[in-house]
Amino acid sequence: MCKQSSSATGCLSPVETAHLKFTVNGERYELDLDTRTTLLDALREHLHLTGSKKGCDHGQCGACTTIVNGRRINACLTLAVMHQDADITTIEGLGTPDDLHPMQAAFVKHDGFQCGYCTSGQICSSVAMLKEIEAGIPSHVTDDLLAPSSLTADEVRERMSGNICRCGAYSNILAAIGDVAGGEQK
């Protein structure tokens, strides 16, 4: 027996689901999800963690930036099934209102947000970006690929270029990142 589609092409395929297990913000979760569910939708719609924003839903704005196994990704561009047993950190997992992560506190101190829509993605991206620099991972603007990466304004701008702020708080975001990294960029 087949369920008819609204078109004359025939039957609809049954929905494929998968049993997923992952850790989000230190808490273990198990979900049965449609295999087409993005990580962003799993976080927002199924776990009710709405800090990661759905901006463009095409990986162009960075509002959905989430840290997965220590690396920043656009959660709208990856399927939840690809992250079985992953360790996922969202903005909610970085700090609390009473105990802010240093990057969250620096964004407040330097007014690194305007409307706030991009802020969670900016903060998650900047936290992971500093770890990339610390690990010596080069970017497109790194001068010497064999030398340790340095925290220059050009490096930060390049590495953060996937996170768009429509309000234009870029200079304040740069100051916040520099503050957490231990000084202003060259």
mmCIF file of the C-alpha atoms, coordinates in Angstrom:
data_MODEL
# 
_entry.id   MODEL 
# 
loop_
_atom_site.group_PDB 
_atom_site.id 
_atom_site.type_symbol 
_atom_site.label_atom_id 
_atom_site.label_alt_id 
_atom_site.label_comp_id 
_atom_site.label_asym_id 
_atom_site.label_entity_id 
_atom_site.label_seq_id 
_atom_site.pdbx_PDB_ins_code 
_atom_site.Cartn_x 
_atom_site.Cartn_y 
_atom_site.Cartn_z 
_atom_site.occupancy 
_atom_site.B_iso_or_equiv 
_atom_site.pdbx_formal_charge 
_atom_site.auth_seq_id 
_atom_site.auth_comp_id 
_atom_site.auth_asym_id 
_atom_site.auth_atom_id 
_atom_site.pdbx_PDB_model_num 
ATOM 1   C CA . MET A 1 1   ? 0.000  0.000  0.000   1.00 0.00 ? 1   MET A CA 1 
ATOM 2   C CA . CYS A 1 2   ? 1.310  3.379  -0.886  1.00 0.00 ? 2   CYS A CA 1 
ATOM 3   C CA . LYS A 1 3   ? 0.532  6.838  0.356   1.00 0.00 ? 3   LYS A CA 1 
ATOM 4   C CA . GLN A 1 4   ? -0.237 9.051  -2.638  1.00 0.00 ? 4   GLN A CA 1 
ATOM 5   C CA . SER A 1 5   ? 1.698  12.254 -3.104  1.00 0.00 ? 5   SER A CA 1 
ATOM 6   C CA . SER A 1 6   ? 0.010  15.462 -4.164  1.00 0.00 ? 6   SER A CA 1 
ATOM 7   C CA . SER A 1 7   ? 1.562  15.112 -7.595  1.00 0.00 ? 7   SER A CA 1 
ATOM 8   C CA . ALA A 1 8   ? 0.865  12.486 -10.191 1.00 0.00 ? 8   ALA A CA 1 
ATOM 9   C CA . THR A 1 9   ? 4.350  10.978 -9.774  1.00 0.00 ? 9   THR A CA 1 
ATOM 10  C CA . GLY A 1 10  ? 3.279  8.216  -7.441  1.00 0.00 ? 10  GLY A CA 1 
ATOM 11  C CA . CYS A 1 11  ? 4.041  7.199  -3.874  1.00 0.00 ? 11  CYS A CA 1 
ATOM 12  C CA . LEU A 1 12  ? 5.712  9.141  -1.085  1.00 0.00 ? 12  LEU A CA 1 
ATOM 13  C CA . SER A 1 13  ? 8.758  7.549  0.504   1.00 0.00 ? 13  SER A CA 1 
ATOM 14  C CA . PRO A 1 14  ? 8.464  6.684  4.173   1.00 0.00 ? 14  PRO A CA 1 
ATOM 15  C CA . VAL A 1 15  ? 10.310 8.979  6.561   1.00 0.00 ? 15  VAL A CA 1 
ATOM 16  C CA . GLU A 1 16  ? 13.669 7.525  7.563   1.00 0.00 ? 16  GLU A CA 1 
ATOM 17  C CA . THR A 1 17  ? 14.534 8.047  11.211  1.00 0.00 ? 17  THR A CA 1 
ATOM 18  C CA . ALA A 1 18  ? 17.698 7.427  13.182  1.00 0.00 ? 18  ALA A CA 1 
ATOM 19  C CA . HIS A 1 19  ? 18.356 6.973  16.878  1.00 0.00 ? 19  HIS A CA 1 
ATOM 20  C CA . LEU A 1 20  ? 20.957 9.571  17.800  1.00 0.00 ? 20  LEU A CA 1 
ATOM 21  C CA . LYS A 1 21  ? 23.085 10.026 20.884  1.00 0.00 ? 21  LYS A CA 1 
ATOM 22  C CA . PHE A 1 22  ? 25.191 13.090 21.546  1.00 0.00 ? 22  PHE A CA 1 
ATOM 23  C CA . THR A 1 23  ? 26.301 15.343 24.347  1.00 0.00 ? 23  THR A CA 1 
ATOM 24  C CA . VAL A 1 24  ? 25.108 18.934 24.236  1.00 0.00 ? 24  VAL A CA 1 
ATOM 25  C CA . ASN A 1 25  ? 26.496 21.411 26.750  1.00 0.00 ? 25  ASN A CA 1 
ATOM 26  C CA . GLY A 1 26  ? 27.645 18.553 28.976  1.00 0.00 ? 26  GLY A CA 1 
ATOM 27  C CA . GLU A 1 27  ? 24.298 16.750 28.996  1.00 0.00 ? 27  GLU A CA 1 
ATOM 28  C CA . ARG A 1 28  ? 23.746 13.432 27.190  1.00 0.00 ? 28  ARG A CA 1 
ATOM 29  C CA . TYR A 1 29  ? 20.746 13.277 24.825  1.00 0.00 ? 29  TYR A CA 1 
ATOM 30  C CA . GLU A 1 30  ? 19.098 10.501 22.833  1.00 0.00 ? 30  GLU A CA 1 
ATOM 31  C CA . LEU A 1 31  ? 16.680 11.414 20.047  1.00 0.00 ? 31  LEU A CA 1 
ATOM 32  C CA . ASP A 1 32  ? 14.853 9.655  17.254  1.00 0.00 ? 32  ASP A CA 1 
ATOM 33  C CA . LEU A 1 33  ? 15.003 12.096 14.351  1.00 0.00 ? 33  LEU A CA 1 
ATOM 34  C CA . ASP A 1 34  ? 14.156 12.261 10.679  1.00 0.00 ? 34  ASP A CA 1 
ATOM 35  C CA . THR A 1 35  ? 17.517 11.728 8.957   1.00 0.00 ? 35  THR A CA 1 
ATOM 36  C CA . ARG A 1 36  ? 16.993 15.002 7.050   1.00 0.00 ? 36  ARG A CA 1 
ATOM 37  C CA . THR A 1 37  ? 16.966 17.077 10.270  1.00 0.00 ? 37  THR A CA 1 
ATOM 38  C CA . THR A 1 38  ? 19.770 19.613 10.454  1.00 0.00 ? 38  THR A CA 1 
ATOM 39  C CA . LEU A 1 39  ? 21.801 19.932 13.614  1.00 0.00 ? 39  LEU A CA 1 
ATOM 40  C CA . LEU A 1 40  ? 20.395 23.440 14.017  1.00 0.00 ? 40  LEU A CA 1 
ATOM 41  C CA . ASP A 1 41  ? 16.809 22.187 13.897  1.00 0.00 ? 41  ASP A CA 1 
ATOM 42  C CA . ALA A 1 42  ? 17.631 19.335 16.303  1.00 0.00 ? 42  ALA A CA 1 
ATOM 43  C CA . LEU A 1 43  ? 19.038 21.855 18.777  1.00 0.00 ? 43  LEU A CA 1 
ATOM 44  C CA . ARG A 1 44  ? 16.277 24.443 18.398  1.00 0.00 ? 44  ARG A CA 1 
ATOM 45  C CA . GLU A 1 45  ? 13.174 22.367 17.748  1.00 0.00 ? 45  GLU A CA 1 
ATOM 46  C CA . HIS A 1 46  ? 13.884 19.142 19.613  1.00 0.00 ? 46  HIS A CA 1 
ATOM 47  C CA . LEU A 1 47  ? 16.147 20.207 22.492  1.00 0.00 ? 47  LEU A CA 1 
ATOM 48  C CA . HIS A 1 48  ? 14.690 23.734 22.781  1.00 0.00 ? 48  HIS A CA 1 
ATOM 49  C CA . LEU A 1 49  ? 18.137 25.352 22.814  1.00 0.00 ? 49  LEU A CA 1 
ATOM 50  C CA . THR A 1 50  ? 17.260 28.496 20.898  1.00 0.00 ? 50  THR A CA 1 
ATOM 51  C CA . GLY A 1 51  ? 20.485 30.445 21.411  1.00 0.00 ? 51  GLY A CA 1 
ATOM 52  C CA . SER A 1 52  ? 21.830 29.293 18.044  1.00 0.00 ? 52  SER A CA 1 
ATOM 53  C CA . LYS A 1 53  ? 19.915 31.371 15.530  1.00 0.00 ? 53  LYS A CA 1 
ATOM 54  C CA . LYS A 1 54  ? 18.483 30.441 12.150  1.00 0.00 ? 54  LYS A CA 1 
ATOM 55  C CA . GLY A 1 55  ? 19.542 33.373 10.016  1.00 0.00 ? 55  GLY A CA 1 
ATOM 56  C CA . CYS A 1 56  ? 20.003 32.601 6.346   1.00 0.00 ? 56  CYS A CA 1 
ATOM 57  C CA . ASP A 1 57  ? 19.670 28.779 6.616   1.00 0.00 ? 57  ASP A CA 1 
ATOM 58  C CA . HIS A 1 58  ? 22.310 28.582 3.842   1.00 0.00 ? 58  HIS A CA 1 
ATOM 59  C CA . GLY A 1 59  ? 25.585 28.830 5.801   1.00 0.00 ? 59  GLY A CA 1 
ATOM 60  C CA . GLN A 1 60  ? 26.247 32.409 4.757   1.00 0.00 ? 60  GLN A CA 1 
ATOM 61  C CA . CYS A 1 61  ? 25.646 34.418 7.943   1.00 0.00 ? 61  CYS A CA 1 
ATOM 62  C CA . GLY A 1 62  ? 27.136 32.379 10.811  1.00 0.00 ? 62  GLY A CA 1 
ATOM 63  C CA . ALA A 1 63  ? 24.252 33.033 13.232  1.00 0.00 ? 63  ALA A CA 1 
ATOM 64  C CA . CYS A 1 64  ? 23.983 29.268 13.791  1.00 0.00 ? 64  CYS A CA 1 
ATOM 65  C CA . THR A 1 65  ? 27.686 28.718 14.576  1.00 0.00 ? 65  THR A CA 1 
ATOM 66  C CA . THR A 1 66  ? 28.040 25.880 17.066  1.00 0.00 ? 66  THR A CA 1 
ATOM 67  C CA . ILE A 1 67  ? 31.123 24.115 18.416  1.00 0.00 ? 67  ILE A CA 1 
ATOM 68  C CA . VAL A 1 68  ? 31.210 20.381 17.608  1.00 0.00 ? 68  VAL A CA 1 
ATOM 69  C CA . ASN A 1 69  ? 34.104 18.321 18.950  1.00 0.00 ? 69  ASN A CA 1 
ATOM 70  C CA . GLY A 1 70  ? 36.054 21.543 19.428  1.00 0.00 ? 70  GLY A CA 1 
ATOM 71  C CA . ARG A 1 71  ? 35.517 22.862 15.904  1.00 0.00 ? 71  ARG A CA 1 
ATOM 72  C CA . ARG A 1 72  ? 33.106 25.564 14.844  1.00 0.00 ? 72  ARG A CA 1 
ATOM 73  C CA . ILE A 1 73  ? 30.528 24.672 12.246  1.00 0.00 ? 73  ILE A CA 1 
ATOM 74  C CA . ASN A 1 74  ? 27.419 26.152 10.705  1.00 0.00 ? 74  ASN A CA 1 
ATOM 75  C CA . ALA A 1 75  ? 24.725 24.008 12.300  1.00 0.00 ? 75  ALA A CA 1 
ATOM 76  C CA . CYS A 1 76  ? 22.291 24.788 9.461   1.00 0.00 ? 76  CYS A CA 1 
ATOM 77  C CA . LEU A 1 77  ? 24.559 23.045 6.932   1.00 0.00 ? 77  LEU A CA 1 
ATOM 78  C CA . THR A 1 78  ? 25.072 19.743 8.690   1.00 0.00 ? 78  THR A CA 1 
ATOM 79  C CA . LEU A 1 79  ? 22.674 16.918 9.403   1.00 0.00 ? 79  LEU A CA 1 
ATOM 80  C CA . ALA A 1 80  ? 22.192 15.807 12.988  1.00 0.00 ? 80  ALA A CA 1 
ATOM 81  C CA . VAL A 1 81  ? 22.853 12.160 11.970  1.00 0.00 ? 81  VAL A CA 1 
ATOM 82  C CA . MET A 1 82  ? 26.412 13.153 11.078  1.00 0.00 ? 82  MET A CA 1 
ATOM 83  C CA . HIS A 1 83  ? 27.154 13.877 14.743  1.00 0.00 ? 83  HIS A CA 1 
ATOM 84  C CA . GLN A 1 84  ? 26.498 10.587 16.475  1.00 0.00 ? 84  GLN A CA 1 
ATOM 85  C CA . ASP A 1 85  ? 28.368 10.609 19.821  1.00 0.00 ? 85  ASP A CA 1 
ATOM 86  C CA . ALA A 1 86  ? 29.620 14.167 19.238  1.00 0.00 ? 86  ALA A CA 1 
ATOM 87  C CA . ASP A 1 87  ? 30.353 16.708 21.944  1.00 0.00 ? 87  ASP A CA 1 
ATOM 88  C CA . ILE A 1 88  ? 28.365 19.822 21.021  1.00 0.00 ? 88  ILE A CA 1 
ATOM 89  C CA . THR A 1 89  ? 28.583 23.242 22.648  1.00 0.00 ? 89  THR A CA 1 
ATOM 90  C CA . THR A 1 90  ? 26.053 25.973 21.999  1.00 0.00 ? 90  THR A CA 1 
ATOM 91  C CA . ILE A 1 91  ? 26.009 29.497 23.410  1.00 0.00 ? 91  ILE A CA 1 
ATOM 92  C CA . GLU A 1 92  ? 23.965 28.138 26.335  1.00 0.00 ? 92  GLU A CA 1 
ATOM 93  C CA . GLY A 1 93  ? 26.860 25.831 27.226  1.00 0.00 ? 93  GLY A CA 1 
ATOM 94  C CA . LEU A 1 94  ? 29.563 28.489 27.345  1.00 0.00 ? 94  LEU A CA 1 
ATOM 95  C CA . GLY A 1 95  ? 28.314 30.364 30.388  1.00 0.00 ? 95  GLY A CA 1 
ATOM 96  C CA . THR A 1 96  ? 25.340 31.442 32.445  1.00 0.00 ? 96  THR A CA 1 
ATOM 97  C CA . PRO A 1 97  ? 24.042 34.913 33.297  1.00 0.00 ? 97  PRO A CA 1 
ATOM 98  C CA . ASP A 1 98  ? 25.657 34.539 36.723  1.00 0.00 ? 98  ASP A CA 1 
ATOM 99  C CA . ASP A 1 99  ? 28.910 33.057 35.403  1.00 0.00 ? 99  ASP A CA 1 
ATOM 100 C CA . LEU A 1 100 ? 29.682 34.370 31.920  1.00 0.00 ? 100 LEU A CA 1 
ATOM 101 C CA . HIS A 1 101 ? 32.331 32.816 29.700  1.00 0.00 ? 101 HIS A CA 1 
ATOM 102 C CA . PRO A 1 102 ? 35.220 35.315 29.295  1.00 0.00 ? 102 PRO A CA 1 
ATOM 103 C CA . MET A 1 103 ? 34.186 35.911 25.660  1.00 0.00 ? 103 MET A CA 1 
ATOM 104 C CA . GLN A 1 104 ? 30.600 36.632 26.669  1.00 0.00 ? 104 GLN A CA 1 
ATOM 105 C CA . ALA A 1 105 ? 31.830 39.079 29.315  1.00 0.00 ? 105 ALA A CA 1 
ATOM 106 C CA . ALA A 1 106 ? 34.135 40.752 26.771  1.00 0.00 ? 106 ALA A CA 1 
ATOM 107 C CA . PHE A 1 107 ? 31.262 41.171 24.295  1.00 0.00 ? 107 PHE A CA 1 
ATOM 108 C CA . VAL A 1 108 ? 29.287 42.920 27.035  1.00 0.00 ? 108 VAL A CA 1 
ATOM 109 C CA . LYS A 1 109 ? 32.275 45.033 28.105  1.00 0.00 ? 109 LYS A CA 1 
ATOM 110 C CA . HIS A 1 110 ? 33.106 46.143 24.546  1.00 0.00 ? 110 HIS A CA 1 
ATOM 111 C CA . ASP A 1 111 ? 29.492 46.373 23.319  1.00 0.00 ? 111 ASP A CA 1 
ATOM 112 C CA . GLY A 1 112 ? 30.221 43.680 20.732  1.00 0.00 ? 112 GLY A CA 1 
ATOM 113 C CA . PHE A 1 113 ? 26.564 43.363 19.838  1.00 0.00 ? 113 PHE A CA 1 
ATOM 114 C CA . GLN A 1 114 ? 23.834 45.618 18.592  1.00 0.00 ? 114 GLN A CA 1 
ATOM 115 C CA . CYS A 1 115 ? 20.555 43.852 17.885  1.00 0.00 ? 115 CYS A CA 1 
ATOM 116 C CA . GLY A 1 116 ? 22.014 40.629 19.302  1.00 0.00 ? 116 GLY A CA 1 
ATOM 117 C CA . TYR A 1 117 ? 20.832 38.282 16.572  1.00 0.00 ? 117 TYR A CA 1 
ATOM 118 C CA . CYS A 1 118 ? 24.332 37.304 15.433  1.00 0.00 ? 118 CYS A CA 1 
ATOM 119 C CA . THR A 1 119 ? 25.900 37.458 18.885  1.00 0.00 ? 119 THR A CA 1 
ATOM 120 C CA . SER A 1 120 ? 25.630 33.779 19.841  1.00 0.00 ? 120 SER A CA 1 
ATOM 121 C CA . GLY A 1 121 ? 27.241 32.711 16.563  1.00 0.00 ? 121 GLY A CA 1 
ATOM 122 C CA . GLN A 1 122 ? 29.901 35.419 16.860  1.00 0.00 ? 122 GLN A CA 1 
ATOM 123 C CA . ILE A 1 123 ? 30.794 34.316 20.386  1.00 0.00 ? 123 ILE A CA 1 
ATOM 124 C CA . CYS A 1 124 ? 30.894 30.576 19.588  1.00 0.00 ? 124 CYS A CA 1 
ATOM 125 C CA . SER A 1 125 ? 32.964 31.295 16.488  1.00 0.00 ? 125 SER A CA 1 
ATOM 126 C CA . SER A 1 126 ? 35.415 33.544 18.333  1.00 0.00 ? 126 SER A CA 1 
ATOM 127 C CA . VAL A 1 127 ? 35.922 31.013 21.156  1.00 0.00 ? 127 VAL A CA 1 
ATOM 128 C CA . ALA A 1 128 ? 36.743 28.252 18.655  1.00 0.00 ? 128 ALA A CA 1 
ATOM 129 C CA . MET A 1 129 ? 38.772 30.631 16.478  1.00 0.00 ? 129 MET A CA 1 
ATOM 130 C CA . LEU A 1 130 ? 41.118 31.453 19.365  1.00 0.00 ? 130 LEU A CA 1 
ATOM 131 C CA . LYS A 1 131 ? 41.646 27.723 19.895  1.00 0.00 ? 131 LYS A CA 1 
ATOM 132 C CA . GLU A 1 132 ? 42.528 27.388 16.181  1.00 0.00 ? 132 GLU A CA 1 
ATOM 133 C CA . ILE A 1 133 ? 45.176 30.079 16.528  1.00 0.00 ? 133 ILE A CA 1 
ATOM 134 C CA . GLU A 1 134 ? 46.474 28.481 19.740  1.00 0.00 ? 134 GLU A CA 1 
ATOM 135 C CA . ALA A 1 135 ? 46.738 25.140 17.900  1.00 0.00 ? 135 ALA A CA 1 
ATOM 136 C CA . GLY A 1 136 ? 48.733 26.799 15.106  1.00 0.00 ? 136 GLY A CA 1 
ATOM 137 C CA . ILE A 1 137 ? 46.140 26.209 12.400  1.00 0.00 ? 137 ILE A CA 1 
ATOM 138 C CA . PRO A 1 138 ? 46.853 28.692 9.596   1.00 0.00 ? 138 PRO A CA 1 
ATOM 139 C CA . SER A 1 139 ? 44.289 30.762 7.733   1.00 0.00 ? 139 SER A CA 1 
ATOM 140 C CA . HIS A 1 140 ? 44.295 32.233 4.228   1.00 0.00 ? 140 HIS A CA 1 
ATOM 141 C CA . VAL A 1 141 ? 46.148 35.316 5.468   1.00 0.00 ? 141 VAL A CA 1 
ATOM 142 C CA . THR A 1 142 ? 48.780 33.554 7.585   1.00 0.00 ? 142 THR A CA 1 
ATOM 143 C CA . ASP A 1 143 ? 52.160 34.779 6.317   1.00 0.00 ? 143 ASP A CA 1 
ATOM 144 C CA . ASP A 1 144 ? 54.401 31.921 7.432   1.00 0.00 ? 144 ASP A CA 1 
ATOM 145 C CA . LEU A 1 145 ? 52.710 28.518 7.431   1.00 0.00 ? 145 LEU A CA 1 
ATOM 146 C CA . LEU A 1 146 ? 55.543 26.994 9.456   1.00 0.00 ? 146 LEU A CA 1 
ATOM 147 C CA . ALA A 1 147 ? 55.502 29.633 12.208  1.00 0.00 ? 147 ALA A CA 1 
ATOM 148 C CA . PRO A 1 148 ? 52.884 29.771 14.946  1.00 0.00 ? 148 PRO A CA 1 
ATOM 149 C CA . SER A 1 149 ? 49.838 31.802 13.964  1.00 0.00 ? 149 SER A CA 1 
ATOM 150 C CA . SER A 1 150 ? 49.676 35.196 15.592  1.00 0.00 ? 150 SER A CA 1 
ATOM 151 C CA . LEU A 1 151 ? 46.644 37.161 16.641  1.00 0.00 ? 151 LEU A CA 1 
ATOM 152 C CA . THR A 1 152 ? 46.666 40.034 14.187  1.00 0.00 ? 152 THR A CA 1 
ATOM 153 C CA . ALA A 1 153 ? 43.621 42.051 13.206  1.00 0.00 ? 153 ALA A CA 1 
ATOM 154 C CA . ASP A 1 154 ? 43.893 40.588 9.696   1.00 0.00 ? 154 ASP A CA 1 
ATOM 155 C CA . GLU A 1 155 ? 43.951 37.030 11.093  1.00 0.00 ? 155 GLU A CA 1 
ATOM 156 C CA . VAL A 1 156 ? 40.890 37.670 13.237  1.00 0.00 ? 156 VAL A CA 1 
ATOM 157 C CA . ARG A 1 157 ? 38.986 39.375 10.419  1.00 0.00 ? 157 ARG A CA 1 
ATOM 158 C CA . GLU A 1 158 ? 39.761 36.509 8.031   1.00 0.00 ? 158 GLU A CA 1 
ATOM 159 C CA . ARG A 1 159 ? 38.834 33.802 10.516  1.00 0.00 ? 159 ARG A CA 1 
ATOM 160 C CA . MET A 1 160 ? 35.619 35.582 11.546  1.00 0.00 ? 160 MET A CA 1 
ATOM 161 C CA . SER A 1 161 ? 34.595 36.467 7.979   1.00 0.00 ? 161 SER A CA 1 
ATOM 162 C CA . GLY A 1 162 ? 31.890 33.777 7.972   1.00 0.00 ? 162 GLY A CA 1 
ATOM 163 C CA . ASN A 1 163 ? 30.038 35.555 10.766  1.00 0.00 ? 163 ASN A CA 1 
ATOM 164 C CA . ILE A 1 164 ? 28.073 38.550 9.562   1.00 0.00 ? 164 ILE A CA 1 
ATOM 165 C CA . CYS A 1 165 ? 26.835 41.375 11.775  1.00 0.00 ? 165 CYS A CA 1 
ATOM 166 C CA . ARG A 1 166 ? 24.235 43.445 9.954   1.00 0.00 ? 166 ARG A CA 1 
ATOM 167 C CA . CYS A 1 167 ? 24.520 46.147 12.612  1.00 0.00 ? 167 CYS A CA 1 
ATOM 168 C CA . GLY A 1 168 ? 28.247 46.634 11.977  1.00 0.00 ? 168 GLY A CA 1 
ATOM 169 C CA . ALA A 1 169 ? 29.659 45.991 15.459  1.00 0.00 ? 169 ALA A CA 1 
ATOM 170 C CA . TYR A 1 170 ? 32.866 44.586 13.938  1.00 0.00 ? 170 TYR A CA 1 
ATOM 171 C CA . SER A 1 171 ? 35.322 46.937 15.660  1.00 0.00 ? 171 SER A CA 1 
ATOM 172 C CA . ASN A 1 172 ? 33.754 46.132 19.028  1.00 0.00 ? 172 ASN A CA 1 
ATOM 173 C CA . ILE A 1 173 ? 33.819 42.399 18.279  1.00 0.00 ? 173 ILE A CA 1 
ATOM 174 C CA . LEU A 1 174 ? 37.509 42.702 17.366  1.00 0.00 ? 174 LEU A CA 1 
ATOM 175 C CA . ALA A 1 175 ? 38.169 44.520 20.663  1.00 0.00 ? 175 ALA A CA 1 
ATOM 176 C CA . ALA A 1 176 ? 36.323 41.817 22.636  1.00 0.00 ? 176 ALA A CA 1 
ATOM 177 C CA . ILE A 1 177 ? 38.329 39.041 20.980  1.00 0.00 ? 177 ILE A CA 1 
ATOM 178 C CA . GLY A 1 178 ? 41.567 40.936 21.594  1.00 0.00 ? 178 GLY A CA 1 
ATOM 179 C CA . ASP A 1 179 ? 40.636 41.426 25.242  1.00 0.00 ? 179 ASP A CA 1 
ATOM 180 C CA . VAL A 1 180 ? 40.082 37.686 25.770  1.00 0.00 ? 180 VAL A CA 1 
ATOM 181 C CA . ALA A 1 181 ? 43.248 36.827 23.853  1.00 0.00 ? 181 ALA A CA 1 
ATOM 182 C CA . GLY A 1 182 ? 45.266 39.061 26.141  1.00 0.00 ? 182 GLY A CA 1 
ATOM 183 C CA . GLY A 1 183 ? 45.725 42.274 24.241  1.00 0.00 ? 183 GLY A CA 1 
ATOM 184 C CA . GLU A 1 184 ? 44.869 44.290 21.221  1.00 0.00 ? 184 GLU A CA 1 
ATOM 185 C CA . GLN A 1 185 ? 45.600 43.002 17.730  1.00 0.00 ? 185 GLN A CA 1 
ATOM 186 C CA . LYS A 1 186 ? 48.446 44.459 15.698  1.00 0.00 ? 186 LYS A CA 1 
# 
